[in-house]
Short mmCIF file of C-alpha atoms in Angstrom, two decimals:
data_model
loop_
_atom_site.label_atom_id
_atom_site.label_comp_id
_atom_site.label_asym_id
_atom_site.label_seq_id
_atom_site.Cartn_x
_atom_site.Cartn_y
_atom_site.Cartn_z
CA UNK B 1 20.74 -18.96 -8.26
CA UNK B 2 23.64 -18.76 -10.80
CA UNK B 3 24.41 -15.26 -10.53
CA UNK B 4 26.23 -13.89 -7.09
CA UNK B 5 24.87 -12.78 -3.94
CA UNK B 6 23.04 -9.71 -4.68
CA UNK B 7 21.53 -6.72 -2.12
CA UNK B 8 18.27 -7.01 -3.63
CA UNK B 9 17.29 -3.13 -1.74
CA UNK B 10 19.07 -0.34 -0.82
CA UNK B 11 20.13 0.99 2.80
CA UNK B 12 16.95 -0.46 5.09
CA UNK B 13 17.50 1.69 8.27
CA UNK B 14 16.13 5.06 6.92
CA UNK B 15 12.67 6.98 6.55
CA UNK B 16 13.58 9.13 3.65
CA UNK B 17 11.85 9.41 0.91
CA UNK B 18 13.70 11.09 -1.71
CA UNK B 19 13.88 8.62 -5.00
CA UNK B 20 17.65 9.09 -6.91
CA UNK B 21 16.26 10.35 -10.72
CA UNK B 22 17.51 7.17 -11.97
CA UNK B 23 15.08 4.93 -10.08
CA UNK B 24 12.29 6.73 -10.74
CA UNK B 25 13.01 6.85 -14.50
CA UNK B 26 13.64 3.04 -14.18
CA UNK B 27 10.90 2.72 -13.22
CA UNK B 28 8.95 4.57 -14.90
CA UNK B 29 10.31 2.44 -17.88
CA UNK B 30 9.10 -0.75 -15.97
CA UNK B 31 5.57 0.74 -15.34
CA UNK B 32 5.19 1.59 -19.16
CA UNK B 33 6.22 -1.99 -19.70
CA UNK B 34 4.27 -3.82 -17.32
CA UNK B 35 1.19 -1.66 -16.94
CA UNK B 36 1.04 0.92 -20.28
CA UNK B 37 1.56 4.33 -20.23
CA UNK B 38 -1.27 5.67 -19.05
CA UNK B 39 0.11 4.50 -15.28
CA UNK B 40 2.74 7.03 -15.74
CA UNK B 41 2.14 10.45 -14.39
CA UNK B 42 3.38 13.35 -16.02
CA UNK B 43 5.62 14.60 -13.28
CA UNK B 44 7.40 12.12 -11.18
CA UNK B 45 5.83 12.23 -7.79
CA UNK B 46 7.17 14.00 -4.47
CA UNK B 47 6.47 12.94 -1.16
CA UNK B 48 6.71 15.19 1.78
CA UNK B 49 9.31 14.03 4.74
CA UNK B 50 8.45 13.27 8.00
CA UNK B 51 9.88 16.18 10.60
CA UNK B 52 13.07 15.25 12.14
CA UNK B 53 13.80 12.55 9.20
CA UNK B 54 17.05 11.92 8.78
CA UNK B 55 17.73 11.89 4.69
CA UNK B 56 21.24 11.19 4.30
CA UNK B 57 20.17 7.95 2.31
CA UNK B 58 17.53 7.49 -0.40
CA UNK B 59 14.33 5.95 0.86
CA UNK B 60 14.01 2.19 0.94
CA UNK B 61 13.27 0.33 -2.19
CA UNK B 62 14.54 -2.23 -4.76
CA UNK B 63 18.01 -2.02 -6.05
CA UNK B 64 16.26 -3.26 -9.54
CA UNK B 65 12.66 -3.24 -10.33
CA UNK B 66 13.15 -5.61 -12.87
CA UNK B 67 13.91 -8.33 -9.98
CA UNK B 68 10.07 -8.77 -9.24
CA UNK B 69 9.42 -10.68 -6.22
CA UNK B 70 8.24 -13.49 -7.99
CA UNK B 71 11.32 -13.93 -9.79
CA UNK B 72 13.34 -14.69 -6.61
CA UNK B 73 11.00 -16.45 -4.76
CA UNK B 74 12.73 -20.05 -5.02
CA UNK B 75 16.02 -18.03 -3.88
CA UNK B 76 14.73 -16.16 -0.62
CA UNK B 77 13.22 -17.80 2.65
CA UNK B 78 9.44 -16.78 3.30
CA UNK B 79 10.56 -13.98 5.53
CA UNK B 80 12.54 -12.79 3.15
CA UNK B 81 10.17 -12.51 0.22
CA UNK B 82 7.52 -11.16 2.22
CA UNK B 83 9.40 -8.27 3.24
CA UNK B 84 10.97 -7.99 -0.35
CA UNK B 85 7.29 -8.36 -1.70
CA UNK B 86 6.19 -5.37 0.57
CA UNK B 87 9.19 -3.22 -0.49
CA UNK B 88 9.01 -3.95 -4.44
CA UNK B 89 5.06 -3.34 -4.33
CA UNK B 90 4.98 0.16 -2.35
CA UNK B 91 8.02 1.10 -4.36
CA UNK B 92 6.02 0.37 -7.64
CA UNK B 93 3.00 1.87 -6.74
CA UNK B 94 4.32 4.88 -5.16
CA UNK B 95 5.70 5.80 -8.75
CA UNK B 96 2.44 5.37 -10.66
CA UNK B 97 -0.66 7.38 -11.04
CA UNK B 98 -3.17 7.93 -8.74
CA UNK B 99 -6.23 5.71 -8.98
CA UNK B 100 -9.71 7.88 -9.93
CA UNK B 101 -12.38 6.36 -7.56
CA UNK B 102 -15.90 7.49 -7.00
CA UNK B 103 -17.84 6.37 -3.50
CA UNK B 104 -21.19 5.84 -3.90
CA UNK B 105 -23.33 5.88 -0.97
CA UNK B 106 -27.55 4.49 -2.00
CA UNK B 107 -30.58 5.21 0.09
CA UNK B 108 -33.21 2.55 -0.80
CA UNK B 109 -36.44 2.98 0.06
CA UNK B 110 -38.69 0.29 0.91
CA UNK B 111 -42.42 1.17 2.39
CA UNK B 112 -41.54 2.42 5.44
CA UNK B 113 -37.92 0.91 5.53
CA UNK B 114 -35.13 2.24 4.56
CA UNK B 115 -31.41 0.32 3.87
CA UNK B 116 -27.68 2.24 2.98
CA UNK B 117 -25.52 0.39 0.79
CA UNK B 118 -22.24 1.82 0.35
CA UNK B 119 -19.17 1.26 -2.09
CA UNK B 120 -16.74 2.63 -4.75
CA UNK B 121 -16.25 2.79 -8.39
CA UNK B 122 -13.09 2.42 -9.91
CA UNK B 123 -12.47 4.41 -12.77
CA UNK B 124 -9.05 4.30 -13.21
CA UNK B 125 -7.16 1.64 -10.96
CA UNK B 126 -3.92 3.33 -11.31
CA UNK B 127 -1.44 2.27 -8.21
CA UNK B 128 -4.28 -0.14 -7.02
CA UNK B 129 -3.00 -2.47 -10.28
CA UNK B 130 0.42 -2.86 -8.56
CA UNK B 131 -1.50 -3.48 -5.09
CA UNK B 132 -4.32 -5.86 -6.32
CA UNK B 133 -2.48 -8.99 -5.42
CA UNK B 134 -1.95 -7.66 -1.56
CA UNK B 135 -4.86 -5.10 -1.00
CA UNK B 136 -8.18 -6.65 0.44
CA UNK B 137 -11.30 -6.19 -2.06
CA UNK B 138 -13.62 -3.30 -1.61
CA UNK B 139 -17.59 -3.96 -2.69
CA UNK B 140 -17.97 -2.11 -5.69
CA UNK B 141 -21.82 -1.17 -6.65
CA UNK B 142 -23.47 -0.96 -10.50
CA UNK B 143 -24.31 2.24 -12.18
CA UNK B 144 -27.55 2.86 -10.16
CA UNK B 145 -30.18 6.52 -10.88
CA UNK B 146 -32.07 7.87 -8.89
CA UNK B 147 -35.70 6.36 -8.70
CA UNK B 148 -34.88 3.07 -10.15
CA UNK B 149 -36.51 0.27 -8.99
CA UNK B 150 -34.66 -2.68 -7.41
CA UNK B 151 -35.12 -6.19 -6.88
CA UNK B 152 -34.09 -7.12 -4.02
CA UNK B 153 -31.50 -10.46 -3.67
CA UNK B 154 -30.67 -10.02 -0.12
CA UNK B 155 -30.03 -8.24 3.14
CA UNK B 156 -27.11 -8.00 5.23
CA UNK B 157 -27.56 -6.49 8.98
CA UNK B 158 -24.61 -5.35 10.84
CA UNK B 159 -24.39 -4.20 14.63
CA UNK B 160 -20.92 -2.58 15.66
CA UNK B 161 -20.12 -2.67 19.03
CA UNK B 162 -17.71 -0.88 20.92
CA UNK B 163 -14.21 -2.39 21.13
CA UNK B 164 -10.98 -1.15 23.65
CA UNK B 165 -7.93 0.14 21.75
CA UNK B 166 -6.10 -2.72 19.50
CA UNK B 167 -2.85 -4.20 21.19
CA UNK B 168 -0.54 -2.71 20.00
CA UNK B 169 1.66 -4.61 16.89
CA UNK B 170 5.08 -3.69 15.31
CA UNK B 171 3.93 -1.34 13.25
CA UNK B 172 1.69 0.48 15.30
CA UNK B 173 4.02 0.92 18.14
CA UNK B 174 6.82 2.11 15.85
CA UNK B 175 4.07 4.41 14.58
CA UNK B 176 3.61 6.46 18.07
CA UNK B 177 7.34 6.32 18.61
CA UNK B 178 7.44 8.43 15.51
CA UNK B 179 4.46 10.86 16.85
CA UNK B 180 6.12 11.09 20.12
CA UNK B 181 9.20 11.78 18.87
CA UNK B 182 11.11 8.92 20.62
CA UNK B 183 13.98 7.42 18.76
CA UNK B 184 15.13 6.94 15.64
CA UNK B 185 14.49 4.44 12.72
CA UNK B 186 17.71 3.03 13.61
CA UNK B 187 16.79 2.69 17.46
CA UNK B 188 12.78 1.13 16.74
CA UNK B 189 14.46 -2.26 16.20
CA UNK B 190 16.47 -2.82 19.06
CA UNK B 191 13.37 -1.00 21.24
CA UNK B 192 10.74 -3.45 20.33
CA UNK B 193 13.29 -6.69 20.49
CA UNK B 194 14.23 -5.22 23.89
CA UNK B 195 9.96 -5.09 24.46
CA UNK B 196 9.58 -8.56 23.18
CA UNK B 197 12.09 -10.14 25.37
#
């Protein structure tokens, strides 16, 4: 736009996750702002590193969290926003409270039928308010008691059936090059263009 070019997140070849004090206390200021304080936790949060990470840089995030993705939309190919998207949201909601969820899982009885219906409760959305806008929905089910009575509106049958492993995508190969202990973070890219060619 009118300002300069601008890194919009910090070194991208790493897989620390140590957070400088002054980004999480931005934002923390942002999620008060944005969300209230109740999405604040009391004690910033700590995530455990992967063995063999290499954390000579601070983990992957936005430079500001002020810059929502949004924002710079108009200024950033597609590419580019998705990926900024993805960084800004898991940044965000990696620095606010866990969300309280209950799973309910219902026997109904019918004669000599019986139907499962599963699903959750959200008590407290927590992190899932930064991820609502990229998460899929999960069925959420009312308040139900034991020995209530239910009208029925419909019936949904499912058969599973048993599928061979996925192909393998990006993500999940980089994944069991981590397991395996092959590479680095800096090496995954080159690998997989090296694959795809």
């Amino acid at each position: 736009g009118k300002e300069e070019t601008t890194g919009l997140i910090t070194y991208m070849r790493t897989d620390s996750v140590q957070i400088s004090k002054e980004a999480r206390q931005e934002c923390a200021g942002f999620i008060r702002e944005k969300f209230g304080a109740e999405y604040v936790p009391q004690k910033a949060p700590q995530y455990k590193s992967k063995k063999g990470a290499q954390e000579a840089h601070e983990a992957i995030r936005p430079t500001d969290v002020r810059e929502e993705p949004l924002l710079l939309k108009a200024h950033l190919t597609t590419e580019q926003f998705r990926l900024y998207s993805l960084i800004w949201h898991r940044f965000v909601a990696s620095q606010c409270k866990n969300a309280d969820i209950a799973t309910t899982s219902v026997k109904i009885e019918a004669g000599k039928y019986e139907f499962h219906a599963k699903g959750i409760e959200i008590r407290f959305p927590g992190f899932l308010s930064v991820l609502k806008s990229r998460e899929g929905k999960k069925e959420e089910l009312p308040p139900l008691t034991k020995g209530e009575v239910l009208k029925l509106i419909k019936i949904s049958s499912e058969q599973h059936w048993t599928k061979p492993p996925p192909r393998y995508t990006e993500g999940t190969l980089v994944k069991l090059l981590e397991e395996k202990g092959i590479g680095r973070p800096s090496t995954y890219a080159p690998t997989i263009n090296t694959i795809q060619k």
